[in-house]
C-alpha positions as YAML, in Angstrom:
chain: A
units: angstrom
residues:
- id: 1
  name: UNK
  ca: [14.78, -17.73, -37.97]
- id: 2
  name: UNK
  ca: [11.82, -19.24, -38.61]
- id: 3
  name: UNK
  ca: [10.83, -22.67, -36.71]
- id: 4
  name: UNK
  ca: [13.62, -21.33, -34.04]
- id: 5
  name: UNK
  ca: [11.84, -20.17, -30.40]
- id: 6
  name: UNK
  ca: [11.84, -16.58, -29.33]
- id: 7
  name: UNK
  ca: [14.33, -16.22, -26.84]
- id: 8
  name: UNK
  ca: [12.66, -14.95, -23.22]
- id: 9
  name: UNK
  ca: [14.17, -12.79, -20.90]
- id: 10
  name: UNK
  ca: [13.76, -12.64, -17.52]
- id: 11
  name: UNK
  ca: [15.27, -10.09, -15.04]
- id: 12
  name: UNK
  ca: [14.95, -10.69, -10.80]
- id: 13
  name: UNK
  ca: [14.90, -6.83, -9.89]
- id: 14
  name: UNK
  ca: [16.08, -5.89, -6.52]
- id: 15
  name: UNK
  ca: [13.84, -6.13, -3.81]
- id: 16
  name: UNK
  ca: [12.80, -3.22, -1.41]
- id: 17
  name: UNK
  ca: [15.46, -4.23, 1.56]
- id: 18
  name: UNK
  ca: [17.95, -4.16, -0.98]
- id: 19
  name: UNK
  ca: [17.60, -1.70, -3.01]
- id: 20
  name: UNK
  ca: [17.27, 1.08, 0.67]
- id: 21
  name: UNK
  ca: [21.27, -0.15, 0.96]
- id: 22
  name: UNK
  ca: [22.08, 0.91, -2.06]
- id: 23
  name: UNK
  ca: [20.56, 4.26, -1.42]
- id: 24
  name: UNK
  ca: [23.64, 7.18, -1.53]
- id: 25
  name: UNK
  ca: [24.12, 9.04, 0.81]
- id: 26
  name: UNK
  ca: [23.19, 5.85, 3.24]
- id: 27
  name: UNK
  ca: [20.22, 6.00, 5.69]
- id: 28
  name: UNK
  ca: [21.43, 6.00, 9.31]
- id: 29
  name: UNK
  ca: [19.43, 3.49, 10.46]
- id: 30
  name: UNK
  ca: [16.92, 0.94, 8.57]
- id: 31
  name: UNK
  ca: [14.08, -1.32, 10.14]
- id: 32
  name: UNK
  ca: [13.38, -4.12, 8.29]
- id: 33
  name: UNK
  ca: [10.19, -6.20, 8.83]
- id: 34
  name: UNK
  ca: [8.39, -9.70, 7.32]
- id: 35
  name: UNK
  ca: [6.14, -11.78, 9.09]
- id: 36
  name: UNK
  ca: [7.23, -13.99, 6.76]
- id: 37
  name: UNK
  ca: [9.76, -16.57, 8.07]
- id: 38
  name: UNK
  ca: [11.13, -17.39, 4.50]
- id: 39
  name: UNK
  ca: [11.46, -13.78, 3.99]
- id: 40
  name: UNK
  ca: [12.60, -12.81, 7.58]
- id: 41
  name: UNK
  ca: [15.57, -15.19, 7.13]
- id: 42
  name: UNK
  ca: [16.63, -13.67, 4.11]
- id: 43
  name: UNK
  ca: [16.60, -9.67, 5.78]
- id: 44
  name: UNK
  ca: [18.82, -11.37, 8.10]
- id: 45
  name: UNK
  ca: [20.49, -12.92, 5.82]
- id: 46
  name: UNK
  ca: [20.90, -9.18, 3.41]
- id: 47
  name: UNK
  ca: [21.60, -7.55, 7.56]
- id: 48
  name: UNK
  ca: [24.74, -10.16, 7.83]
- id: 49
  name: UNK
  ca: [26.01, -8.98, 4.52]
- id: 50
  name: UNK
  ca: [26.07, -5.67, 5.83]
- id: 51
  name: UNK
  ca: [28.12, -5.90, 9.31]
- id: 52
  name: UNK
  ca: [29.01, -1.83, 8.84]
- id: 53
  name: UNK
  ca: [25.45, -0.71, 8.83]
- id: 54
  name: UNK
  ca: [22.70, -0.23, 11.14]
- id: 55
  name: UNK
  ca: [20.26, -2.96, 10.21]
- id: 56
  name: UNK
  ca: [17.47, -4.07, 12.50]
- id: 57
  name: UNK
  ca: [15.40, -7.06, 10.89]
- id: 58
  name: UNK
  ca: [12.12, -7.78, 12.80]
- id: 59
  name: UNK
  ca: [10.32, -11.01, 12.05]
- id: 60
  name: UNK
  ca: [6.41, -9.40, 12.43]
- id: 61
  name: UNK
  ca: [3.65, -7.77, 11.02]
- id: 62
  name: UNK
  ca: [4.59, -4.51, 10.10]
- id: 63
  name: UNK
  ca: [1.64, -2.84, 11.04]
- id: 64
  name: UNK
  ca: [2.73, -3.46, 15.05]
- id: 65
  name: UNK
  ca: [6.26, -2.87, 14.11]
- id: 66
  name: UNK
  ca: [5.40, 0.68, 13.21]
- id: 67
  name: UNK
  ca: [3.04, 1.66, 16.07]
- id: 68
  name: UNK
  ca: [6.10, 0.52, 18.23]
- id: 69
  name: UNK
  ca: [8.03, 2.85, 16.42]
- id: 70
  name: UNK
  ca: [6.64, 5.57, 16.55]
- id: 71
  name: UNK
  ca: [4.81, 5.57, 19.54]
- id: 72
  name: UNK
  ca: [7.90, 5.59, 21.70]
- id: 73
  name: UNK
  ca: [11.28, 7.22, 21.83]
- id: 74
  name: UNK
  ca: [13.02, 8.77, 19.87]
- id: 75
  name: UNK
  ca: [9.81, 9.15, 18.14]
- id: 76
  name: UNK
  ca: [7.63, 10.44, 21.08]
- id: 77
  name: UNK
  ca: [7.93, 11.79, 23.82]
- id: 78
  name: UNK
  ca: [11.87, 12.27, 23.74]
- id: 79
  name: UNK
  ca: [13.83, 15.86, 23.57]
- id: 80
  name: UNK
  ca: [15.03, 14.56, 19.95]
- id: 81
  name: UNK
  ca: [11.43, 13.69, 18.31]
- id: 82
  name: UNK
  ca: [11.17, 16.61, 16.73]
- id: 83
  name: UNK
  ca: [14.70, 16.32, 14.75]
- id: 84
  name: UNK
  ca: [13.65, 12.11, 13.95]
- id: 85
  name: UNK
  ca: [12.84, 12.01, 9.52]
- id: 86
  name: UNK
  ca: [11.64, 8.71, 8.31]
- id: 87
  name: UNK
  ca: [11.55, 7.55, 5.03]
- id: 88
  name: UNK
  ca: [9.13, 4.18, 5.39]
- id: 89
  name: UNK
  ca: [8.54, 2.25, 2.19]
- id: 90
  name: UNK
  ca: [5.25, -0.52, 2.74]
- id: 91
  name: UNK
  ca: [5.41, -3.55, 0.51]
- id: 92
  name: UNK
  ca: [2.49, -5.33, 1.97]
- id: 93
  name: UNK
  ca: [0.98, -8.86, 1.00]
- id: 94
  name: UNK
  ca: [-2.54, -8.00, -0.29]
- id: 95
  name: UNK
  ca: [-4.97, -5.37, 1.51]
- id: 96
  name: UNK
  ca: [-2.30, -6.09, 4.90]
- id: 97
  name: UNK
  ca: [-1.33, -1.99, 5.39]
- id: 98
  name: UNK
  ca: [-4.10, -0.91, 7.52]
- id: 99
  name: UNK
  ca: [-5.55, 2.69, 7.92]
- id: 100
  name: UNK
  ca: [-4.84, 3.41, 11.54]
- id: 101
  name: UNK
  ca: [-1.30, 2.73, 10.29]
- id: 102
  name: UNK
  ca: [-1.24, 5.07, 7.54]
- id: 103
  name: UNK
  ca: [-2.79, 7.92, 10.17]
- id: 104
  name: UNK
  ca: [0.20, 6.95, 12.51]
- id: 105
  name: UNK
  ca: [2.50, 7.90, 10.48]
- id: 106
  name: UNK
  ca: [0.79, 11.14, 8.47]
- id: 107
  name: UNK
  ca: [-0.19, 12.27, 12.38]
- id: 108
  name: UNK
  ca: [3.35, 11.66, 13.23]
- id: 109
  name: UNK
  ca: [4.40, 14.50, 10.73]
- id: 110
  name: UNK
  ca: [8.40, 13.14, 10.44]
- id: 111
  name: UNK
  ca: [7.24, 10.19, 8.34]
- id: 112
  name: UNK
  ca: [7.84, 10.44, 3.94]
- id: 113
  name: UNK
  ca: [5.56, 6.86, 2.65]
- id: 114
  name: UNK
  ca: [5.59, 5.25, -0.29]
- id: 115
  name: UNK
  ca: [3.37, 2.24, -0.60]
- id: 116
  name: UNK
  ca: [2.60, -0.12, -3.02]
- id: 117
  name: UNK
  ca: [-0.62, -0.76, -3.48]
- id: 118
  name: UNK
  ca: [-2.41, -4.48, -4.65]
- id: 119
  name: UNK
  ca: [-5.34, -3.30, -5.91]
- id: 120
  name: UNK
  ca: [-5.77, -5.96, -7.64]
- id: 121
  name: UNK
  ca: [-6.49, -7.54, -4.57]
- id: 122
  name: UNK
  ca: [-8.53, -4.97, -3.37]
- id: 123
  name: UNK
  ca: [-10.76, -5.81, -6.71]
- id: 124
  name: UNK
  ca: [-11.05, -8.94, -6.23]
- id: 125
  name: UNK
  ca: [-12.42, -8.65, -2.22]
- id: 126
  name: UNK
  ca: [-15.54, -6.53, -3.96]
- id: 127
  name: UNK
  ca: [-17.25, -9.32, -5.30]
- id: 128
  name: UNK
  ca: [-19.33, -8.02, -8.03]
- id: 129
  name: UNK
  ca: [-22.47, -8.73, -6.77]
- id: 130
  name: UNK
  ca: [-23.20, -7.61, -3.39]
- id: 131
  name: UNK
  ca: [-24.76, -10.69, -1.18]
- id: 132
  name: UNK
  ca: [-21.34, -12.94, -1.54]
- id: 133
  name: UNK
  ca: [-19.79, -9.90, 0.88]
- id: 134
  name: UNK
  ca: [-19.53, -11.60, 4.00]
- id: 135
  name: UNK
  ca: [-18.69, -9.47, 7.04]
- id: 136
  name: UNK
  ca: [-15.40, -10.78, 6.81]
- id: 137
  name: UNK
  ca: [-14.49, -9.26, 3.81]
- id: 138
  name: UNK
  ca: [-16.69, -6.02, 4.91]
- id: 139
  name: UNK
  ca: [-14.38, -5.74, 7.91]
- id: 140
  name: UNK
  ca: [-11.45, -6.31, 5.82]
- id: 141
  name: UNK
  ca: [-12.12, -3.39, 3.15]
- id: 142
  name: UNK
  ca: [-13.17, -0.56, 5.77]
- id: 143
  name: UNK
  ca: [-9.67, -1.41, 7.75]
- id: 144
  name: UNK
  ca: [-7.89, -0.99, 4.55]
- id: 145
  name: UNK
  ca: [-9.93, 2.09, 3.49]
- id: 146
  name: UNK
  ca: [-11.01, 3.60, 7.11]
- id: 147
  name: UNK
  ca: [-14.02, 3.71, 6.45]
- id: 148
  name: UNK
  ca: [-17.14, 2.14, 5.65]
- id: 149
  name: UNK
  ca: [-18.40, 4.55, 2.70]
- id: 150
  name: UNK
  ca: [-16.74, 2.42, 0.55]
- id: 151
  name: UNK
  ca: [-19.91, -0.08, 0.06]
- id: 152
  name: UNK
  ca: [-22.28, 3.17, -0.76]
- id: 153
  name: UNK
  ca: [-19.93, 4.70, -3.22]
- id: 154
  name: UNK
  ca: [-19.33, 0.73, -5.03]
- id: 155
  name: UNK
  ca: [-22.67, -0.60, -5.13]
- id: 156
  name: UNK
  ca: [-25.75, 0.22, -6.65]
- id: 157
  name: UNK
  ca: [-28.94, -1.34, -5.17]
- id: 158
  name: UNK
  ca: [-32.29, -1.77, -6.63]
- id: 159
  name: UNK
  ca: [-35.65, -3.11, -4.83]
- id: 160
  name: UNK
  ca: [-36.92, -6.43, -5.49]
- id: 161
  name: UNK
  ca: [-39.93, -8.08, -5.53]
- id: 162
  name: UNK
  ca: [-41.41, -9.14, -2.35]
- id: 163
  name: UNK
  ca: [-41.24, -12.82, -1.38]
- id: 164
  name: UNK
  ca: [-43.16, -15.27, 0.61]
- id: 165
  name: UNK
  ca: [-41.41, -14.84, 3.58]
- id: 166
  name: UNK
  ca: [-40.52, -10.82, 3.76]
- id: 167
  name: UNK
  ca: [-42.43, -7.76, 4.70]
- id: 168
  name: UNK
  ca: [-40.34, -5.33, 3.11]
- id: 169
  name: UNK
  ca: [-38.64, -5.57, -0.40]
- id: 170
  name: UNK
  ca: [-35.03, -7.11, -0.58]
- id: 171
  name: UNK
  ca: [-32.49, -4.93, -2.06]
- id: 172
  name: UNK
  ca: [-29.97, -6.64, -4.37]
- id: 173
  name: UNK
  ca: [-26.84, -5.11, -4.93]
- id: 174
  name: UNK
  ca: [-24.32, -5.04, -7.78]
- id: 175
  name: UNK
  ca: [-20.85, -3.48, -7.96]
- id: 176
  name: UNK
  ca: [-20.92, -0.32, -10.04]
- id: 177
  name: UNK
  ca: [-17.81, 0.98, -10.29]
- id: 178
  name: UNK
  ca: [-14.20, -0.26, -12.30]
- id: 179
  name: UNK
  ca: [-10.33, -0.76, -10.66]
- id: 180
  name: UNK
  ca: [-9.90, 3.06, -11.67]
- id: 181
  name: UNK
  ca: [-12.79, 3.78, -9.75]
- id: 182
  name: UNK
  ca: [-11.62, 2.67, -6.69]
- id: 183
  name: UNK
  ca: [-8.08, 3.69, -7.08]
- id: 184
  name: UNK
  ca: [-9.21, 7.27, -7.16]
- id: 185
  name: UNK
  ca: [-11.76, 6.78, -3.95]
- id: 186
  name: UNK
  ca: [-8.09, 5.45, -2.19]
- id: 187
  name: UNK
  ca: [-6.17, 8.07, -3.26]
- id: 188
  name: UNK
  ca: [-9.11, 10.53, -1.84]
- id: 189
  name: UNK
  ca: [-9.27, 9.33, 1.07]
- id: 190
  name: UNK
  ca: [-5.40, 9.39, 1.42]
- id: 191
  name: UNK
  ca: [-5.68, 12.60, 0.80]
- id: 192
  name: UNK
  ca: [-7.98, 13.12, 3.94]
- id: 193
  name: UNK
  ca: [-4.74, 12.32, 6.22]
- id: 194
  name: UNK
  ca: [-1.77, 13.56, 3.89]
- id: 195
  name: UNK
  ca: [-1.04, 16.88, 2.70]
- id: 196
  name: UNK
  ca: [0.58, 15.87, -0.29]
- id: 197
  name: UNK
  ca: [-0.05, 12.70, -2.34]
- id: 198
  name: UNK
  ca: [1.53, 11.97, -5.48]
- id: 199
  name: UNK
  ca: [-0.51, 11.02, -8.68]
- id: 200
  name: UNK
  ca: [-0.41, 6.73, -8.47]
- id: 201
  name: UNK
  ca: [2.18, 5.30, -10.80]
- id: 202
  name: UNK
  ca: [0.41, 1.87, -12.10]
- id: 203
  name: UNK
  ca: [2.45, -0.66, -12.68]
- id: 204
  name: UNK
  ca: [1.32, -3.84, -14.99]
- id: 205
  name: UNK
  ca: [1.67, -7.54, -14.43]
- id: 206
  name: UNK
  ca: [1.30, -9.64, -17.21]
- id: 207
  name: UNK
  ca: [-1.46, -8.09, -19.55]
- id: 208
  name: UNK
  ca: [-3.00, -6.60, -16.46]
- id: 209
  name: UNK
  ca: [-3.15, -2.80, -16.55]
- id: 210
  name: UNK
  ca: [-2.17, -1.42, -13.03]
- id: 211
  name: UNK
  ca: [-2.48, -4.40, -11.07]
- id: 212
  name: UNK
  ca: [0.08, -2.42, -8.29]
- id: 213
  name: UNK
  ca: [-0.29, 1.39, -8.13]
- id: 214
  name: UNK
  ca: [3.22, 2.90, -6.53]
- id: 215
  name: UNK
  ca: [2.59, 6.31, -4.33]
- id: 216
  name: UNK
  ca: [4.55, 8.55, -2.61]
- id: 217
  name: UNK
  ca: [2.73, 10.67, 0.49]
- id: 218
  name: UNK
  ca: [3.72, 13.12, 3.11]
- id: 219
  name: UNK
  ca: [2.24, 15.47, 5.71]
- id: 220
  name: UNK
  ca: [5.36, 17.46, 6.36]
- id: 221
  name: UNK
  ca: [4.62, 20.39, 7.88]
- id: 222
  name: UNK
  ca: [7.05, 22.58, 5.82]
- id: 223
  name: UNK
  ca: [5.40, 23.54, 2.49]
- id: 224
  name: UNK
  ca: [8.72, 23.56, 0.85]
- id: 225
  name: UNK
  ca: [9.78, 20.50, 2.49]
- id: 226
  name: UNK
  ca: [6.57, 19.11, 0.69]
- id: 227
  name: UNK
  ca: [7.65, 21.01, -3.01]
- id: 228
  name: UNK
  ca: [10.73, 18.78, -2.80]
- id: 229
  name: UNK
  ca: [9.24, 16.04, -2.05]
- id: 230
  name: UNK
  ca: [6.79, 16.33, -4.45]
- id: 231
  name: UNK
  ca: [9.00, 17.41, -7.17]
- id: 232
  name: UNK
  ca: [11.29, 14.22, -6.49]
- id: 233
  name: UNK
  ca: [8.14, 12.15, -6.55]
- id: 234
  name: UNK
  ca: [7.27, 13.39, -10.13]
- id: 235
  name: UNK
  ca: [10.73, 12.73, -11.39]
- id: 236
  name: UNK
  ca: [10.43, 9.13, -10.53]
- id: 237
  name: UNK
  ca: [6.86, 8.32, -12.01]
- id: 238
  name: UNK
  ca: [7.22, 10.26, -15.20]
- id: 239
  name: UNK
  ca: [10.66, 8.08, -15.90]
- id: 240
  name: UNK
  ca: [8.76, 5.47, -14.21]
- id: 241
  name: UNK
  ca: [5.27, 5.71, -15.82]
- id: 242
  name: UNK
  ca: [5.49, 2.84, -18.68]
- id: 243
  name: UNK
  ca: [6.72, 0.25, -16.71]
- id: 244
  name: UNK
  ca: [4.87, -2.85, -17.54]
- id: 245
  name: UNK
  ca: [5.92, -5.53, -15.52]
- id: 246
  name: UNK
  ca: [8.11, -5.98, -11.78]
- id: 247
  name: UNK
  ca: [9.26, -9.07, -9.96]
- id: 248
  name: UNK
  ca: [10.42, -8.65, -6.31]
- id: 249
  name: UNK
  ca: [12.78, -10.11, -3.59]
- id: 250
  name: UNK
  ca: [13.85, -9.79, -1.09]
...
């Protein structure tokens, strides 16, 4: 009817921790990590809802928690190490997943990984004017990409005229890549560590395309196992390809 507001329906989707609990058949063990006290409290409450499950919440950075897990028994230096398999879901704040964490997971060859990449956050750190890239931003981007090659890949430099105080011409640089180019570069980086990297599933937030991208990765030494993982991941990506908005809780 004219003059009547259009109804807006908002759905709050289950977060990754709750979804992991609902998987059938069940995971034998679940390790949940969140460094924010409020979210950690929610994870503890979730564990209390399922006293019959082996759920271990930690109030710590996931990079540190993964390092502790995958460098100690039964994942390393244990007779049971070769039999261990894990599914790791990384749902970070901004660019908090460090490259060395991904390297550790790939090297283990026993962890299949789903990772949500906040492409918006990455591009926000990539100032259009190269002169606005301070050292802290450079360090954060190099930790994220696992290389400092991004600087030459993403910026185009040109010589400016000398000023009164310089002997050599100053170089000015401007970002010469799109968000799509940044995503392509990151996927190429992932391919240097994992034998299988899915195409990304782009997730739109409001009007922003590819705000997030979801990847599946595996370094399983078995070709048949990787093929099975690829078929499953590709089915998920195809199913949700048109997803436009996601809101997560914990």
